[in-house]
Amino acid sequence: MKVYSCLILNKAGGLIYQNNVNPGLNSLSSNDFLVLAGTLHGVHAIASKIKPIPSQAKDDIGVTNTHNTNTNLIATGKSQNANSNQSGLQTIETDFFNLYIFQTLTGLKFVIVTSPNPVVHNLQPMNDFKSISRGELQKQYDSTVKLFRQLYLLFSDFVMKDPFYSLDMPVKSSLFDMRVKELLV
Amino acid sequence: MSKTTRYSGDEMWKNNVEKIQNSELFTLTYGSVVSQLCRDFNNNYQEVNQQLDRMGYNIGMRLIEEFLAKTGAQRCQTFKETAEMISKVGFKIFLNIQPTVTNWTQDGKTFSLVLNENPLADFVELPMGPDNRICRDLWYSQVLCGVLRGALQMVQLDVDVWFVKDVLRGDDQTELRLRLNKFLKDEVPAGED
């Protein structure tokens, strides 16, 4: 998977950071990126509104899912996935690119645009559904989880701890730029 | 996700300390900030408390991101859970202490955090003047109140935080209280369940 571009949106949907880490995308003007950010923000919000009402059958599964995720963290201190994007737009997968959205509890959104899913030959038939809960095609999604975690950590270090950074404003930090490049190139 | 990227609270604390090399430097820096503020405001301790609170608030608003990034905490379902999260995870990774959560009010909206040890005050003794004003007015660790207020506000919890007891003043324990005013439901980002 190749990451082409990385965007960070503040909680109001404004673009605060954008970095074309790997060339390959058509170049967009900075205005286009602002529009893209705003659009994603809106679509994300709408997507969370149009999710279906959970049916009775799904509720049974829902109970285990909504079982409090923090209990383990409080008991053992073991860290977990920081993504709080449960019902909003999470991924867009196309033949040309994939786009992933990670959202924090504070409302920040991290967006990355990557190369599309690889073509998988000889897909294993999913006979044993439980043992292969995640198909071959999910692999790329899984690897973004790790990237987002690292990206969020970089952000919390190199942006939030910069005493001259003001909250919700565009990020202009060459240190952060450098670290993001190191991570994503 | 691979196991190597997951840390427990202890490890996070260790990593943090390695980064700043020497946690005494932090204690001493805080001490000099407080004493400088006292000088700057001519020993107007109420004003000093306010300044410390404001500083803490700005820290908290930023620190919450690191907290979430490192722990991956999800939204707490009850204020009780928030209390546990603050004491067992928050204080643990940033100060390596675990305050006791106690003194809940009936409505479950106010509780106390009792700090059995306070790294900010490791080497501190308040000077006893003739009128003892500093012991009456100054809350030496007020910055913690601001940090909690700022951090919780960023996750849409409007709280008041204040000290009620401090061993530096001769009390039997160091205790701060948190009161939940409001859960800012409208400001919760879309996409959470």
Short mmCIF file of C-alpha atoms in Angstrom, two decimals:
data_model
loop_
_atom_site.label_atom_id
_atom_site.label_comp_id
_atom_site.label_asym_id
_atom_site.label_seq_id
_atom_site.Cartn_x
_atom_site.Cartn_y
_atom_site.Cartn_z
CA MET A 1 0.00 0.00 0.00
CA LYS A 2 1.26 3.40 -0.95
CA VAL A 3 0.03 6.49 0.84
CA TYR A 4 -0.40 9.38 -1.56
CA SER A 5 -1.75 12.09 0.62
CA CYS A 6 -2.60 12.81 4.21
CA LEU A 7 -5.07 15.41 5.49
CA ILE A 8 -6.03 16.54 8.96
CA LEU A 9 -9.36 18.23 9.65
CA ASN A 10 -10.31 20.12 12.79
CA LYS A 11 -13.61 19.45 14.49
CA ALA A 12 -15.42 22.01 12.36
CA GLY A 13 -14.32 20.35 9.14
CA GLY A 14 -11.64 22.88 8.29
CA LEU A 15 -8.46 21.63 6.71
CA ILE A 16 -5.56 22.22 9.08
CA TYR A 17 -2.92 20.06 7.47
CA GLN A 18 -2.25 18.53 4.10
CA ASN A 19 0.81 16.69 2.88
CA ASN A 20 1.34 14.93 -0.45
CA VAL A 21 3.76 12.38 0.89
CA ASN A 22 4.08 10.33 -2.28
CA PRO A 23 3.58 11.73 -5.77
CA GLY A 24 1.03 9.97 -7.91
CA LEU A 25 -2.19 11.86 -7.43
CA ASN A 26 -3.40 14.53 -9.78
CA SER A 27 -2.35 17.75 -8.19
CA LEU A 28 -5.13 19.66 -6.51
CA SER A 29 -5.03 23.32 -5.72
CA SER A 30 -5.07 24.28 -2.08
CA ASN A 31 -8.60 25.51 -2.59
CA ASP A 32 -9.64 22.10 -3.93
CA PHE A 33 -8.22 20.50 -0.82
CA LEU A 34 -10.30 22.81 1.35
CA VAL A 35 -13.39 21.79 -0.60
CA LEU A 36 -12.46 18.12 -0.33
CA ALA A 37 -12.05 18.48 3.43
CA GLY A 38 -15.39 20.22 3.82
CA THR A 39 -17.15 17.68 1.64
CA LEU A 40 -15.70 14.72 3.50
CA HIS A 41 -16.70 16.31 6.77
CA GLY A 42 -20.29 16.68 5.56
CA VAL A 43 -20.57 13.27 3.98
CA HIS A 44 -19.11 11.70 7.09
CA ALA A 45 -21.75 13.34 9.24
CA ILE A 46 -24.58 12.42 6.89
CA ALA A 47 -23.34 8.84 6.66
CA SER A 48 -23.67 8.50 10.41
CA LYS A 49 -27.29 9.62 10.10
CA ILE A 50 -28.32 7.16 7.39
CA LYS A 51 -27.11 4.00 9.03
CA PRO A 52 -29.93 1.51 9.39
CA ILE A 53 -31.78 1.09 12.66
CA PRO A 54 -30.34 -2.01 14.26
CA SER A 55 -32.74 -4.90 13.92
CA GLN A 56 -33.58 -7.22 16.79
CA ALA A 57 -31.21 -9.88 15.51
CA LYS A 58 -28.37 -7.43 15.27
CA ASP A 59 -29.05 -6.19 18.74
CA ASP A 60 -27.82 -9.47 20.14
CA ILE A 61 -24.48 -8.91 18.52
CA GLY A 62 -24.67 -5.27 19.40
CA VAL A 63 -24.71 -6.05 23.09
CA THR A 64 -21.28 -7.65 22.94
CA ASN A 65 -20.01 -4.89 20.71
CA THR A 66 -21.14 -2.02 22.86
CA HIS A 67 -19.88 -3.87 25.90
CA ASN A 68 -17.79 -1.23 27.43
CA THR A 69 -14.52 -0.94 25.58
CA ASN A 70 -12.84 1.01 28.34
CA THR A 71 -13.09 -1.65 31.03
CA ASN A 72 -10.00 -3.40 29.77
CA LEU A 73 -8.04 -0.17 29.49
CA ILE A 74 -8.89 0.86 33.03
CA ALA A 75 -8.12 -2.58 34.45
CA THR A 76 -4.87 -3.32 32.66
CA GLY A 77 -3.74 -0.01 31.18
CA LYS A 78 -3.25 -1.73 27.83
CA SER A 79 -3.77 0.72 25.02
CA GLN A 80 -6.36 0.17 22.33
CA ASN A 81 -7.44 1.61 19.01
CA ALA A 82 -8.15 5.32 19.39
CA ASN A 83 -10.52 5.52 16.45
CA SER A 84 -13.94 6.72 17.55
CA ASN A 85 -15.38 6.72 14.05
CA GLN A 86 -18.10 4.13 14.63
CA SER A 87 -20.94 5.13 12.38
CA GLY A 88 -19.55 7.81 10.10
CA LEU A 89 -17.90 7.36 6.72
CA GLN A 90 -14.86 5.16 7.27
CA THR A 91 -13.50 4.20 3.88
CA ILE A 92 -13.99 4.89 0.21
CA GLU A 93 -12.59 2.12 -1.97
CA THR A 94 -12.38 2.62 -5.70
CA ASP A 95 -10.41 1.12 -8.57
CA PHE A 96 -8.03 4.05 -8.52
CA PHE A 97 -7.55 4.96 -4.91
CA ASN A 98 -8.71 4.22 -1.41
CA LEU A 99 -9.52 6.81 1.22
CA TYR A 100 -9.63 6.15 4.95
CA ILE A 101 -11.01 8.33 7.74
CA PHE A 102 -9.96 8.13 11.37
CA GLN A 103 -11.68 10.28 13.95
CA THR A 104 -10.62 11.08 17.49
CA LEU A 105 -12.85 11.68 20.50
CA THR A 106 -12.02 15.36 20.30
CA GLY A 107 -13.40 15.52 16.76
CA LEU A 108 -10.19 15.67 14.75
CA LYS A 109 -10.22 13.71 11.52
CA PHE A 110 -7.17 12.14 9.94
CA VAL A 111 -7.66 11.23 6.29
CA ILE A 112 -5.28 9.30 4.09
CA VAL A 113 -5.53 8.62 0.37
CA THR A 114 -3.78 5.43 -0.67
CA SER A 115 -3.30 3.15 -3.62
CA PRO A 116 -6.29 0.86 -4.26
CA ASN A 117 -6.67 -2.64 -2.85
CA PRO A 118 -4.27 -5.04 -4.55
CA VAL A 119 -5.76 -7.47 -7.03
CA VAL A 120 -5.96 -10.75 -5.19
CA HIS A 121 -5.70 -13.91 -7.21
CA ASN A 122 -6.93 -17.25 -5.96
CA LEU A 123 -9.17 -15.87 -3.27
CA GLN A 124 -9.75 -18.56 -0.69
CA PRO A 125 -13.39 -19.45 -0.41
CA MET A 126 -14.51 -18.40 3.00
CA ASN A 127 -15.72 -21.77 4.20
CA ASP A 128 -14.80 -21.33 7.77
CA PHE A 129 -16.18 -17.88 8.32
CA LYS A 130 -15.16 -17.62 11.93
CA SER A 131 -11.50 -18.45 11.51
CA ILE A 132 -11.06 -16.03 8.63
CA SER A 133 -13.11 -13.25 10.04
CA ARG A 134 -11.11 -10.78 8.04
CA GLY A 135 -10.81 -11.46 4.36
CA GLU A 136 -7.84 -10.83 2.17
CA LEU A 137 -9.36 -7.56 1.09
CA GLN A 138 -9.48 -6.28 4.63
CA LYS A 139 -5.72 -6.44 5.01
CA GLN A 140 -5.12 -2.98 3.67
CA TYR A 141 -7.73 -1.55 5.99
CA ASP A 142 -6.03 -3.23 8.92
CA SER A 143 -2.67 -1.78 8.06
CA THR A 144 -4.11 1.73 8.08
CA VAL A 145 -5.15 1.25 11.71
CA LYS A 146 -1.49 1.18 12.66
CA LEU A 147 -0.63 4.14 10.46
CA PHE A 148 -3.38 6.26 11.98
CA ARG A 149 -2.20 5.44 15.47
CA GLN A 150 1.33 6.55 14.63
CA LEU A 151 0.03 9.63 12.89
CA TYR A 152 -2.09 10.61 15.88
CA LEU A 153 0.89 10.13 18.19
CA LEU A 154 3.04 12.34 15.96
CA PHE A 155 0.30 14.95 15.95
CA SER A 156 -0.04 14.89 19.73
CA ASP A 157 3.71 15.31 20.08
CA PHE A 158 4.81 17.65 17.34
CA VAL A 159 1.71 19.78 16.93
CA MET A 160 -0.05 19.85 20.28
CA LYS A 161 3.18 20.27 22.22
CA ASP A 162 4.40 23.12 20.04
CA PRO A 163 3.84 26.05 22.39
CA PHE A 164 3.30 28.42 19.47
CA TYR A 165 0.64 26.37 17.79
CA SER A 166 -2.88 27.70 18.30
CA LEU A 167 -5.66 25.15 18.43
CA ASP A 168 -7.76 24.54 15.33
CA MET A 169 -5.45 26.62 13.17
CA PRO A 170 -3.46 25.36 10.16
CA VAL A 171 -0.36 23.38 11.09
CA LYS A 172 2.84 24.86 9.75
CA SER A 173 5.49 22.80 11.41
CA SER A 174 8.44 21.52 9.44
CA LEU A 175 9.27 19.10 12.25
CA PHE A 176 5.85 17.53 11.94
CA ASP A 177 6.17 17.54 8.13
CA MET A 178 9.40 15.64 8.39
CA ARG A 179 8.01 13.03 10.77
CA VAL A 180 4.91 12.48 8.67
CA LYS A 181 7.07 11.97 5.60
CA GLU A 182 9.25 9.50 7.48
CA LEU A 183 6.18 7.57 8.54
CA LEU A 184 4.28 7.50 5.30
CA VAL A 185 6.85 7.44 2.52
CA MET B 1 -2.37 -4.82 15.03
CA SER B 2 0.92 -6.14 16.30
CA LYS B 3 1.48 -6.44 20.00
CA THR B 4 4.56 -4.25 20.00
CA THR B 5 2.54 -1.10 19.47
CA ARG B 6 0.49 -1.61 22.63
CA TYR B 7 1.72 -0.19 25.87
CA SER B 8 0.52 -0.46 29.40
CA GLY B 9 0.28 2.56 31.67
CA ASP B 10 3.55 1.72 33.39
CA GLU B 11 5.43 1.52 30.13
CA MET B 12 3.92 4.78 28.93
CA TRP B 13 5.10 6.46 32.10
CA LYS B 14 8.59 5.01 31.69
CA ASN B 15 8.76 6.16 28.09
CA ASN B 16 7.67 9.62 29.10
CA VAL B 17 10.25 9.86 31.84
CA GLU B 18 13.00 8.72 29.54
CA LYS B 19 12.03 11.53 27.24
CA ILE B 20 12.38 14.22 29.86
CA GLN B 21 15.39 12.51 31.44
CA ASN B 22 14.76 13.80 34.88
CA SER B 23 11.40 14.21 36.52
CA GLU B 24 12.91 16.43 39.21
CA LEU B 25 13.50 19.02 36.55
CA PHE B 26 9.76 19.11 36.06
CA THR B 27 9.06 19.48 39.78
CA LEU B 28 11.62 22.24 40.06
CA THR B 29 10.34 24.05 36.98
CA TYR B 30 6.83 24.06 38.34
CA GLY B 31 8.09 25.34 41.66
CA SER B 32 9.90 28.23 40.06
CA VAL B 33 6.81 29.11 38.02
CA VAL B 34 4.67 29.29 41.14
CA SER B 35 7.16 31.32 43.11
CA GLN B 36 7.68 33.68 40.19
CA LEU B 37 3.93 34.18 39.91
CA CYS B 38 3.74 34.99 43.62
CA ARG B 39 6.41 37.63 43.11
CA ASP B 40 4.81 38.99 39.93
CA PHE B 41 1.43 39.42 41.59
CA ASN B 42 2.78 40.78 44.87
CA ASN B 43 1.64 37.75 46.82
CA ASN B 44 -1.94 38.13 45.67
CA TYR B 45 -2.52 34.41 45.98
CA GLN B 46 -6.04 34.39 44.56
CA GLU B 47 -4.62 35.86 41.39
CA VAL B 48 -1.82 33.28 41.41
CA ASN B 49 -4.38 30.47 41.72
CA GLN B 50 -6.24 31.89 38.76
CA GLN B 51 -3.13 32.15 36.63
CA LEU B 52 -2.12 28.58 37.45
CA ASP B 53 -5.61 27.40 36.60
CA ARG B 54 -5.50 29.17 33.28
CA MET B 55 -2.10 27.71 32.47
CA GLY B 56 -3.38 24.27 33.34
CA TYR B 57 -6.45 24.75 31.18
CA ASN B 58 -4.29 25.47 28.14
CA ILE B 59 -2.14 22.46 28.92
CA GLY B 60 -5.15 20.20 29.36
CA MET B 61 -6.67 21.15 26.03
CA ARG B 62 -3.50 19.94 24.34
CA LEU B 63 -2.64 17.07 26.61
CA ILE B 64 -5.92 15.29 25.95
CA GLU B 65 -4.76 14.46 22.44
CA GLU B 66 -1.71 12.70 23.75
CA PHE B 67 -3.82 10.88 26.28
CA LEU B 68 -6.21 9.64 23.62
CA ALA B 69 -3.46 8.81 21.14
CA LYS B 70 -1.52 6.79 23.68
CA THR B 71 -4.35 5.00 25.42
CA GLY B 72 -7.01 4.79 22.74
CA ALA B 73 -9.66 5.49 25.36
CA GLN B 74 -13.20 5.57 24.03
CA ARG B 75 -16.04 7.67 25.36
CA CYS B 76 -16.93 6.86 28.95
CA GLN B 77 -20.52 5.79 29.44
CA THR B 78 -20.90 7.12 32.96
CA PHE B 79 -19.24 9.82 35.03
CA LYS B 80 -18.10 7.03 37.38
CA GLU B 81 -16.16 5.55 34.51
CA THR B 82 -14.67 8.96 33.73
CA ALA B 83 -13.47 9.16 37.32
CA GLU B 84 -11.78 5.75 37.05
CA MET B 85 -10.25 6.73 33.75
CA ILE B 86 -8.79 9.94 35.18
CA SER B 87 -7.30 8.28 38.22
CA LYS B 88 -6.20 4.89 36.92
CA VAL B 89 -5.12 5.85 33.42
CA GLY B 90 -4.66 9.63 33.21
CA PHE B 91 -2.74 10.29 36.42
CA LYS B 92 -0.94 7.00 35.94
CA ILE B 93 0.62 7.78 32.59
CA PHE B 94 1.37 11.44 33.18
CA LEU B 95 2.39 11.56 36.84
CA ASN B 96 2.70 7.88 37.77
CA ILE B 97 0.33 8.22 40.69
CA GLN B 98 -3.11 6.80 41.22
CA PRO B 99 -5.35 9.09 43.23
CA THR B 100 -8.22 7.53 45.13
CA VAL B 101 -11.69 8.25 43.81
CA THR B 102 -14.01 8.87 46.73
CA ASN B 103 -16.67 11.06 48.37
CA TRP B 104 -19.29 10.73 45.65
CA THR B 105 -22.35 12.87 46.07
CA GLN B 106 -25.77 11.24 45.90
CA ASP B 107 -26.48 12.46 42.38
CA GLY B 108 -23.20 10.96 41.11
CA LYS B 109 -22.04 14.26 39.68
CA THR B 110 -19.34 15.26 42.12
CA PHE B 111 -16.44 13.26 43.46
CA SER B 112 -13.08 13.73 45.11
CA LEU B 113 -9.65 12.69 44.00
CA VAL B 114 -7.36 12.11 46.95
CA LEU B 115 -3.72 12.44 46.00
CA ASN B 116 -1.70 10.17 48.25
CA GLU B 117 1.44 11.67 46.84
CA ASN B 118 1.90 14.81 44.81
CA PRO B 119 4.92 14.96 42.52
CA LEU B 120 4.44 18.70 42.04
CA ALA B 121 5.06 19.32 45.71
CA ASP B 122 7.92 16.92 46.37
CA PHE B 123 10.29 19.54 47.77
CA VAL B 124 7.81 22.20 48.79
CA GLU B 125 7.10 23.81 52.10
CA LEU B 126 4.94 26.91 52.17
CA PRO B 127 6.69 29.77 53.99
CA MET B 128 4.93 30.54 57.26
CA GLY B 129 4.53 34.27 57.51
CA PRO B 130 3.16 36.01 60.56
CA ASP B 131 -0.37 36.13 59.08
CA ASN B 132 -0.10 32.73 57.45
CA ARG B 133 -1.88 34.11 54.44
CA ILE B 134 -0.12 31.87 51.95
CA CYS B 135 -1.45 28.78 53.72
CA ARG B 136 -4.96 30.19 53.62
CA ASP B 137 -5.03 31.43 50.07
CA LEU B 138 -2.58 29.64 47.80
CA TRP B 139 -3.48 26.34 46.20
CA TYR B 140 0.00 25.31 45.18
CA SER B 141 -1.03 22.58 42.72
CA GLN B 142 -3.91 24.50 41.18
CA VAL B 143 -2.49 23.77 37.73
CA LEU B 144 -3.90 20.24 38.04
CA CYS B 145 -7.43 21.63 38.29
CA GLY B 146 -6.94 23.55 35.08
CA VAL B 147 -5.48 20.55 33.29
CA LEU B 148 -8.46 18.39 34.20
CA ARG B 149 -10.94 21.10 33.24
CA GLY B 150 -9.26 21.71 29.87
CA ALA B 151 -8.86 18.06 29.00
CA LEU B 152 -12.41 17.13 29.90
CA GLN B 153 -13.81 20.07 27.98
CA MET B 154 -12.22 18.75 24.82
CA VAL B 155 -14.19 15.53 25.21
CA GLN B 156 -17.37 17.52 25.73
CA LEU B 157 -17.55 17.40 29.52
CA ASP B 158 -18.11 20.72 31.25
CA VAL B 159 -16.67 20.37 34.75
CA ASP B 160 -15.57 22.47 37.69
CA VAL B 161 -12.42 21.40 39.50
CA TRP B 162 -11.11 22.82 42.74
CA PHE B 163 -8.93 21.93 45.70
CA VAL B 164 -10.50 21.44 49.11
CA LYS B 165 -7.47 20.18 51.03
CA ASP B 166 -3.73 20.25 50.63
CA VAL B 167 -1.11 18.70 52.90
CA LEU B 168 1.04 21.75 52.22
CA ARG B 169 -1.49 23.77 54.19
CA GLY B 170 -1.39 21.33 57.05
CA ASP B 171 -4.46 19.32 56.03
CA ASP B 172 -4.48 15.56 56.54
CA GLN B 173 -4.58 14.85 52.82
CA THR B 174 -4.51 16.46 49.38
CA GLU B 175 -7.98 16.37 47.91
CA LEU B 176 -9.49 17.92 44.83
CA ARG B 177 -13.11 17.86 43.80
CA LEU B 178 -14.64 17.47 40.36
CA ARG B 179 -18.19 18.46 39.57
CA LEU B 180 -19.89 17.62 36.29
CA ASN B 181 -21.95 20.60 35.18
CA LYS B 182 -23.07 19.36 31.84
CA PHE B 183 -22.35 16.82 29.17
CA LEU B 184 -22.24 18.90 25.99
CA LYS B 185 -24.19 16.45 23.89
CA ASP B 186 -24.60 18.73 20.91
CA GLU B 187 -20.88 19.07 20.53
CA VAL B 188 -20.12 15.37 20.31
CA PRO B 189 -18.58 14.80 16.87
CA ALA B 190 -20.77 12.98 14.37
CA GLY B 191 -19.88 9.38 13.76
CA GLU B 192 -19.80 8.14 17.33
CA ASP B 193 -22.39 5.64 18.40
#
